[in-house]
Coordinates of C-alpha atoms in Angstrom, one line a residue:
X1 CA 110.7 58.4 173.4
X2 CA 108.7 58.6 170.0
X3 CA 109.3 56.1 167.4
X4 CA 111.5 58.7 164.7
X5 CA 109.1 57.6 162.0
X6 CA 105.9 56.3 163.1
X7 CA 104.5 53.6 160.7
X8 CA 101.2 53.9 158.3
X9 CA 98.7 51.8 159.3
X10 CA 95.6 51.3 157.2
X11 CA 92.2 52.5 158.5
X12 CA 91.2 49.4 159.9
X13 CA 94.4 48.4 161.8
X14 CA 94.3 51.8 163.2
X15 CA 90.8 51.4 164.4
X16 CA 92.0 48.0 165.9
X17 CA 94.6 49.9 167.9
X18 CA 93.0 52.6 169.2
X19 CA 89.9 50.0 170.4
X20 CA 92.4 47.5 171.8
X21 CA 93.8 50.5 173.6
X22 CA 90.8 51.8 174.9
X23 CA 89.6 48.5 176.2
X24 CA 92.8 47.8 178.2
X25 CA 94.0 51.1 178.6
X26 CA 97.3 51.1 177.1
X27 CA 99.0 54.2 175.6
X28 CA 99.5 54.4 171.8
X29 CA 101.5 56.7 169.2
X30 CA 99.5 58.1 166.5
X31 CA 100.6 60.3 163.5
X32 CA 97.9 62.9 162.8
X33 CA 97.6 65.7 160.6
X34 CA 95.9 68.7 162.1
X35 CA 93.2 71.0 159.9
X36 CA 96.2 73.5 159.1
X37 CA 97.9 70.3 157.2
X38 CA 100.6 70.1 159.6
X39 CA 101.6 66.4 160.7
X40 CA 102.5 65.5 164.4
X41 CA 102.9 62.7 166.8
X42 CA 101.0 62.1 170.1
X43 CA 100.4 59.4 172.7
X44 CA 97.2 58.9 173.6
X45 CA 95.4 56.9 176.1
X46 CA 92.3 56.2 174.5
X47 CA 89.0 56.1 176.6
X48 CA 86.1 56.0 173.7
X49 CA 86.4 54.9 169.9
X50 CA 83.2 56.0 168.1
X51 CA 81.2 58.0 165.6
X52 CA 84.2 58.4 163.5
X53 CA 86.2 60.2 166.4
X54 CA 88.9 58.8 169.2
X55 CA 88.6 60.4 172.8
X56 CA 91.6 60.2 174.5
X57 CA 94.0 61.4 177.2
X58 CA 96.8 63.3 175.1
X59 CA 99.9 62.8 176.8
X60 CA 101.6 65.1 174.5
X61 CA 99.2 68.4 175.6
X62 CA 98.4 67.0 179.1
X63 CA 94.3 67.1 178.4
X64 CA 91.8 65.3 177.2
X65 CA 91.2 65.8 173.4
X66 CA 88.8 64.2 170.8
X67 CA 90.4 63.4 167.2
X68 CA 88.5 62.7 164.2
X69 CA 90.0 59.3 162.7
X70 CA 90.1 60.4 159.4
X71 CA 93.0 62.7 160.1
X72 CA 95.2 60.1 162.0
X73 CA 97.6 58.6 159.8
X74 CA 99.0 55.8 161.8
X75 CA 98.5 54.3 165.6
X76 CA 100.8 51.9 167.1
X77 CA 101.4 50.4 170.8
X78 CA 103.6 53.1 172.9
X79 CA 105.6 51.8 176.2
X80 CA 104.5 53.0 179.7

């Protein structure tokens, strides 16, 4: 189950997840706000941190999906 409030992290610590996740593929939560402004929860397993975007298996919409980082608001380490 989601965390009920997923932490902020700062830029950087979220960059660390989302790297350390795609290098030992492990599942993380993020918080992200989508371009309409309206803030969600997914778990991801990363597969590629770069150019400013994560590319990821989303769990949440069973596909892959690519987010810009700029618009996710918090990552942390997710069970499973």
């Amino acid at each position: 189950d989601p965390p009920s409030r997923l932490p902020r992290t700062d830029p950087a610590q979220t960059l660390t997840t989302l790297r350390t996740a795609a290098g030992d593929g492990s599942l993380v939560w993020i918080g992200y706000v989508g371009a309409d402004g309206v803030a969600g929860q997914r778990v991801l397993a990363p597969v590629r941190v770069e150019g400013g975007f994560v590319t990821a298996f989303d769990h949440t919409a069973e596909e892959v999906r690519t987010y810009p980082l700029h618009r996710i608001t918090g990552a942390a380490p997710a069970g499973g």
